[in-house]
């Protein structure tokens, strides 16, 4: 469309002063109201663009005497089409014509490309306002699965179905996930924790992969541009409201199948970076409102990404709350995992707060009252709050201590016996004051760090392909390569690794608290020792569907343990175990021998309504002969799991569980067992 023709199209607009609330673009009185807080602006204009040619736009000047209330600029316009592209030009100095074109922080959609790595034009994010027909939710509501019953699956939207082995019609998209719902149900998970789905620029990085000589990308997406808009590259089209409708469809269909959706949200920093970063949105409006700064105006960096969101400033606090409400009310999201959540507890100068306003506001907000809240309770500035992020049961936390303790014990690190026992019981040392183990999100692997397979195959990180000379990523992983670094053809090494994989998973699935598993771990996905794959858009991160069949024995074990947990209330409590619920053993029954650092631990979970469970771990490098307590009168123990056994005898289905032949049992090195009760007549008690 020619520039003159485009301008003519908007010649008859009806313009009035508008209203300072709500922020963003909203339909009001048969028109569209625009409102934006811009303390830095001495002058401000609203720009409306030609969707097909962003060089064409009309510019509407806002009069501070008419269109400004406090620091909020506002205007109402009638006669606009149902879809408009818009941005604001901010003039920091009224006497100069130098301006900054910025994105509305409250834009519900962003006009960015559909295709990854689109090089046809510079990344120029502008707001998109849509008047669309109501979405047909078909009666959908958030599921409100009790926290004690959650089994979380951490997933990357693009990576889940992008590989050609997925054989999906819409690979790498929200719709691709829908196609794989039968798989997720069969696996047994009931909550997806999606890595960031808010709009980000995957092309923003400068590092070069020394192997391919190509630029790496921001694959994970922890570089949010806007807290209301979806990533267009996760939809099948960037036109109109495609991303919104496809995301809603995904949520609706997951809910129909009993699966909740939890978003990994990044309210601790944005894509604008530090002192030398880009001015795309917040920085151009007033960086001191939205970012923590020193008295001299320099950016504080508690995120490790150049800037830190000033989350306890009134403007920013309102932005975050409105964003969360939007995802719950408009998108039916079930919960949120807050990346580097400890930043939310810092004051505007970066000092830790006892009662942070933003955390209190989120915790007490009525709209958010039924949503799951999960904190990554630390930040890059050294503030570590695992166990103490928020009082009561409202928040759960990624339990990084659980991860490290379980890794250490399973690989045989001395002096971890008591800590391991405490971790299995829901980390009462951390969460006893909250009176529930469901505050602990237990995980052994996550997107950060080694995958499960790499945890038993590498002692050192191998991150050179990230283009940072192996400086990035964790240096201390509590991993063990079982004798050889990386891939091996040694059968003894491979057998030991397989046992360790099963031991780690068994520990996770019998622990009190909320278990979380990493996408791909169910078939022992390897990232070749890279423990920081944030920039790898390739098979290091993609789910390789053909590997499910190739690793079917381990996949069966993984899936079977998930379903065993789901069928046993003993493993899914919302109160801590007491002396009536658990009995500790050592090599001899009823004698845990805590002072004997023999890398052996055993216990019985006692139930009045179903079968008891006996669980034992031997993480020593030698066999240990143990005595298993009697199953009780009229009962006998049968095997559910023996990680020493080769598949399929590593996990026994209910109708095939062999009985324990004698109470004296040889526990092989690096092995674990799980037993349950049968009556003497072979009738299962549950």
mmCIF file of C-alpha atoms in Angstrom, residues 487-677:
data_model
loop_
_atom_site.group_PDB
_atom_site.id
_atom_site.type_symbol
_atom_site.label_atom_id
_atom_site.label_comp_id
_atom_site.label_asym_id
_atom_site.label_seq_id
_atom_site.Cartn_x
_atom_site.Cartn_y
_atom_site.Cartn_z
ATOM 1 C CA UNK A 487 30.424 -42.529 25.225
ATOM 2 C CA UNK A 488 31.701 -46.025 25.890
ATOM 3 C CA UNK A 489 31.388 -49.511 24.444
ATOM 4 C CA UNK A 490 32.576 -51.168 27.657
ATOM 5 C CA UNK A 491 29.733 -53.443 28.751
ATOM 6 C CA UNK A 492 30.556 -53.164 32.453
ATOM 7 C CA UNK A 493 30.506 -49.364 32.257
ATOM 8 C CA UNK A 494 27.225 -49.362 30.342
ATOM 9 C CA UNK A 495 25.630 -51.797 32.791
ATOM 10 C CA UNK A 496 26.666 -49.635 35.732
ATOM 11 C CA UNK A 497 25.304 -46.521 34.047
ATOM 12 C CA UNK A 498 21.967 -48.232 33.406
ATOM 13 C CA UNK A 499 21.746 -49.188 37.083
ATOM 14 C CA UNK A 500 22.523 -45.648 38.157
ATOM 15 C CA UNK A 501 19.846 -44.250 35.865
ATOM 16 C CA UNK A 502 17.303 -46.555 37.465
ATOM 17 C CA UNK A 503 18.548 -45.756 40.982
ATOM 18 C CA UNK A 504 18.183 -42.020 40.424
ATOM 19 C CA UNK A 505 14.714 -42.356 38.994
ATOM 20 C CA UNK A 506 13.557 -44.677 41.769
ATOM 21 C CA UNK A 507 14.759 -42.179 44.373
ATOM 22 C CA UNK A 508 12.777 -39.409 42.674
ATOM 23 C CA UNK A 509 9.575 -41.399 42.339
ATOM 24 C CA UNK A 510 9.436 -42.620 45.938
ATOM 25 C CA UNK A 511 10.259 -39.200 47.463
ATOM 26 C CA UNK A 512 7.601 -37.155 49.232
ATOM 27 C CA UNK A 513 6.950 -33.833 47.491
ATOM 28 C CA UNK A 514 6.262 -32.909 43.873
ATOM 29 C CA UNK A 515 8.421 -34.766 41.316
ATOM 30 C CA UNK A 516 9.579 -33.003 38.151
ATOM 31 C CA UNK A 517 11.182 -34.782 35.197
ATOM 32 C CA UNK A 518 13.010 -33.338 32.203
ATOM 33 C CA UNK A 519 11.780 -33.879 28.650
ATOM 34 C CA UNK A 520 13.834 -36.622 27.033
ATOM 35 C CA UNK A 521 15.082 -38.217 30.229
ATOM 36 C CA UNK A 522 12.478 -40.947 29.774
ATOM 37 C CA UNK A 523 14.590 -42.408 26.967
ATOM 38 C CA UNK A 524 17.957 -41.312 28.454
ATOM 39 C CA UNK A 525 18.564 -38.412 26.075
ATOM 40 C CA UNK A 526 22.183 -37.263 25.912
ATOM 41 C CA UNK A 527 23.446 -33.745 25.245
ATOM 42 C CA UNK A 528 26.986 -35.047 24.769
ATOM 43 C CA UNK A 529 28.088 -33.570 28.071
ATOM 44 C CA UNK A 530 26.886 -30.017 27.369
ATOM 45 C CA UNK A 531 25.369 -28.777 30.619
ATOM 46 C CA UNK A 532 24.202 -25.381 29.337
ATOM 47 C CA UNK A 533 22.389 -25.949 26.040
ATOM 48 C CA UNK A 534 20.548 -22.610 26.114
ATOM 49 C CA UNK A 535 21.818 -21.772 22.618
ATOM 50 C CA UNK A 536 21.586 -25.129 20.822
ATOM 51 C CA UNK A 537 18.705 -25.468 18.345
ATOM 52 C CA UNK A 538 19.610 -28.989 17.275
ATOM 53 C CA UNK A 539 19.542 -32.614 18.395
ATOM 54 C CA UNK A 540 21.233 -31.721 21.678
ATOM 55 C CA UNK A 541 17.898 -30.237 22.728
ATOM 56 C CA UNK A 542 15.323 -31.802 20.420
ATOM 57 C CA UNK A 543 13.223 -34.732 21.572
ATOM 58 C CA UNK A 544 14.309 -37.669 19.410
ATOM 59 C CA UNK A 545 11.186 -39.770 19.015
ATOM 60 C CA UNK A 546 12.934 -42.693 17.348
ATOM 61 C CA UNK A 547 14.975 -43.159 20.523
ATOM 62 C CA UNK A 548 11.892 -44.255 22.467
ATOM 63 C CA UNK A 549 11.909 -47.524 20.557
ATOM 64 C CA UNK A 550 15.698 -47.768 20.608
ATOM 65 C CA UNK A 551 15.705 -47.316 24.409
ATOM 66 C CA UNK A 552 12.393 -49.091 25.021
ATOM 67 C CA UNK A 553 13.582 -51.115 28.074
ATOM 68 C CA UNK A 554 14.538 -47.972 30.004
ATOM 69 C CA UNK A 555 11.452 -46.133 28.724
ATOM 70 C CA UNK A 556 9.294 -48.964 30.076
ATOM 71 C CA UNK A 557 11.018 -48.746 33.476
ATOM 72 C CA UNK A 558 10.575 -44.963 33.554
ATOM 73 C CA UNK A 559 6.888 -45.104 32.627
ATOM 74 C CA UNK A 560 6.174 -47.996 35.000
ATOM 75 C CA UNK A 561 7.614 -46.138 37.989
ATOM 76 C CA UNK A 562 5.506 -43.065 37.206
ATOM 77 C CA UNK A 563 2.331 -45.127 37.197
ATOM 78 C CA UNK A 564 3.380 -46.997 40.345
ATOM 79 C CA UNK A 565 3.719 -43.659 42.155
ATOM 80 C CA UNK A 566 0.337 -42.485 40.877
ATOM 81 C CA UNK A 567 -1.311 -45.661 42.201
ATOM 82 C CA UNK A 568 0.191 -45.508 45.704
ATOM 83 C CA UNK A 569 -1.061 -42.786 48.050
ATOM 84 C CA UNK A 570 1.794 -43.613 50.439
ATOM 85 C CA UNK A 571 4.107 -41.793 48.026
ATOM 86 C CA UNK A 572 1.870 -38.745 47.593
ATOM 87 C CA UNK A 573 1.277 -37.234 51.015
ATOM 88 C CA UNK A 574 0.563 -33.626 51.892
ATOM 89 C CA UNK A 575 1.776 -34.076 55.473
ATOM 90 C CA UNK A 576 5.177 -35.177 56.711
ATOM 91 C CA UNK A 577 5.812 -38.776 57.718
ATOM 92 C CA UNK A 578 5.835 -39.538 61.442
ATOM 93 C CA UNK A 579 7.098 -42.557 63.370
ATOM 94 C CA UNK A 580 3.873 -44.424 62.643
ATOM 95 C CA UNK A 581 4.232 -43.904 58.918
ATOM 96 C CA UNK A 582 7.860 -44.884 58.382
ATOM 97 C CA UNK A 583 10.231 -47.393 59.938
ATOM 98 C CA UNK A 584 13.954 -47.076 59.269
ATOM 99 C CA UNK A 585 16.214 -50.059 58.764
ATOM 100 C CA UNK A 586 19.847 -50.738 58.114
ATOM 101 C CA UNK A 587 21.534 -53.967 57.193
ATOM 102 C CA UNK A 588 19.487 -55.371 60.079
ATOM 103 C CA UNK A 589 15.770 -54.573 60.501
ATOM 104 C CA UNK A 590 14.783 -51.677 62.778
ATOM 105 C CA UNK A 591 18.417 -50.620 63.155
ATOM 106 C CA UNK A 592 19.208 -47.795 60.713
ATOM 107 C CA UNK A 593 22.682 -47.457 62.210
ATOM 108 C CA UNK A 594 22.931 -43.789 61.221
ATOM 109 C CA UNK A 595 26.525 -43.521 62.424
ATOM 110 C CA UNK A 596 27.684 -46.292 60.096
ATOM 111 C CA UNK A 597 28.628 -44.536 56.844
ATOM 112 C CA UNK A 598 28.105 -47.645 54.731
ATOM 113 C CA UNK A 599 26.118 -45.996 51.893
ATOM 114 C CA UNK A 600 23.151 -48.203 52.692
ATOM 115 C CA UNK A 601 19.686 -47.061 53.685
ATOM 116 C CA UNK A 602 16.359 -48.896 53.942
ATOM 117 C CA UNK A 603 12.892 -48.140 55.243
ATOM 118 C CA UNK A 604 9.332 -49.388 55.336
ATOM 119 C CA UNK A 605 6.397 -47.148 54.518
ATOM 120 C CA UNK A 606 3.496 -48.343 56.640
ATOM 121 C CA UNK A 607 -0.127 -48.173 55.571
ATOM 122 C CA UNK A 608 -3.387 -49.200 57.228
ATOM 123 C CA UNK A 609 -5.326 -49.006 53.956
ATOM 124 C CA UNK A 610 -3.014 -50.730 51.495
ATOM 125 C CA UNK A 611 0.232 -52.612 51.148
ATOM 126 C CA UNK A 612 3.353 -51.531 52.950
ATOM 127 C CA UNK A 613 6.413 -50.726 50.874
ATOM 128 C CA UNK A 614 10.002 -51.729 51.623
ATOM 129 C CA UNK A 615 12.707 -49.694 49.861
ATOM 130 C CA UNK A 616 16.480 -50.090 50.073
ATOM 131 C CA UNK A 617 19.434 -48.362 48.396
ATOM 132 C CA UNK A 618 23.006 -49.643 48.334
ATOM 133 C CA UNK A 619 25.212 -46.948 46.826
ATOM 134 C CA UNK A 620 28.427 -48.618 47.960
ATOM 135 C CA UNK A 621 30.877 -50.182 45.512
ATOM 136 C CA UNK A 622 30.595 -53.530 47.300
ATOM 137 C CA UNK A 623 27.770 -56.001 47.862
ATOM 138 C CA UNK A 624 26.059 -55.934 51.243
ATOM 139 C CA UNK A 625 24.074 -58.789 52.778
ATOM 140 C CA UNK A 626 20.959 -57.454 54.470
ATOM 141 C CA UNK A 627 18.059 -58.814 56.463
ATOM 142 C CA UNK A 628 14.633 -57.666 55.340
ATOM 143 C CA UNK A 629 11.961 -57.397 58.064
ATOM 144 C CA UNK A 630 9.093 -59.853 58.071
ATOM 145 C CA UNK A 631 6.122 -58.877 55.951
ATOM 146 C CA UNK A 632 3.799 -59.730 58.832
ATOM 147 C CA UNK A 633 1.348 -62.476 59.553
ATOM 148 C CA UNK A 634 -0.436 -63.772 56.464
ATOM 149 C CA UNK A 635 1.677 -61.594 54.140
ATOM 150 C CA UNK A 636 4.765 -61.877 51.994
ATOM 151 C CA UNK A 637 7.032 -59.481 50.197
ATOM 152 C CA UNK A 638 7.111 -59.395 46.395
ATOM 153 C CA UNK A 639 9.503 -57.517 44.145
ATOM 154 C CA UNK A 640 8.399 -54.439 42.234
ATOM 155 C CA UNK A 641 11.866 -53.082 41.383
ATOM 156 C CA UNK A 642 15.358 -54.494 41.431
ATOM 157 C CA UNK A 643 17.681 -52.102 39.625
ATOM 158 C CA UNK A 644 20.452 -54.700 39.533
ATOM 159 C CA UNK A 645 18.386 -56.840 37.160
ATOM 160 C CA UNK A 646 18.527 -56.484 33.416
ATOM 161 C CA UNK A 647 15.273 -55.473 31.710
ATOM 162 C CA UNK A 648 12.517 -56.535 31.789
ATOM 163 C CA UNK A 649 13.209 -57.825 35.303
ATOM 164 C CA UNK A 650 14.149 -54.368 36.566
ATOM 165 C CA UNK A 651 10.434 -53.611 37.025
ATOM 166 C CA UNK A 652 7.811 -56.316 37.571
ATOM 167 C CA UNK A 653 4.210 -55.736 36.545
ATOM 168 C CA UNK A 654 1.652 -56.545 39.207
ATOM 169 C CA UNK A 655 0.679 -59.976 37.922
ATOM 170 C CA UNK A 656 4.319 -61.053 37.528
ATOM 171 C CA UNK A 657 5.926 -59.946 40.799
ATOM 172 C CA UNK A 658 8.165 -62.696 42.187
ATOM 173 C CA UNK A 659 8.117 -63.315 45.954
ATOM 174 C CA UNK A 660 11.103 -62.690 48.186
ATOM 175 C CA UNK A 661 12.437 -66.191 48.820
ATOM 176 C CA UNK A 662 14.227 -65.468 52.091
ATOM 177 C CA UNK A 663 14.632 -62.497 54.397
ATOM 178 C CA UNK A 664 18.395 -62.661 53.901
ATOM 179 C CA UNK A 665 19.168 -60.824 50.690
ATOM 180 C CA UNK A 666 22.316 -59.830 48.812
ATOM 181 C CA UNK A 667 22.286 -56.177 47.740
ATOM 182 C CA UNK A 668 24.662 -55.762 44.827
ATOM 183 C CA UNK A 669 26.807 -52.618 44.420
ATOM 184 C CA UNK A 670 24.961 -49.526 43.198
ATOM 185 C CA UNK A 671 21.535 -51.121 43.308
ATOM 186 C CA UNK A 672 18.128 -50.535 44.848
ATOM 187 C CA UNK A 673 15.015 -52.600 45.490
ATOM 188 C CA UNK A 674 11.338 -51.831 46.010
ATOM 189 C CA UNK A 675 9.072 -54.472 47.570
ATOM 190 C CA UNK A 676 5.356 -54.514 48.316
ATOM 191 C CA UNK A 677 2.967 -56.835 50.165
#
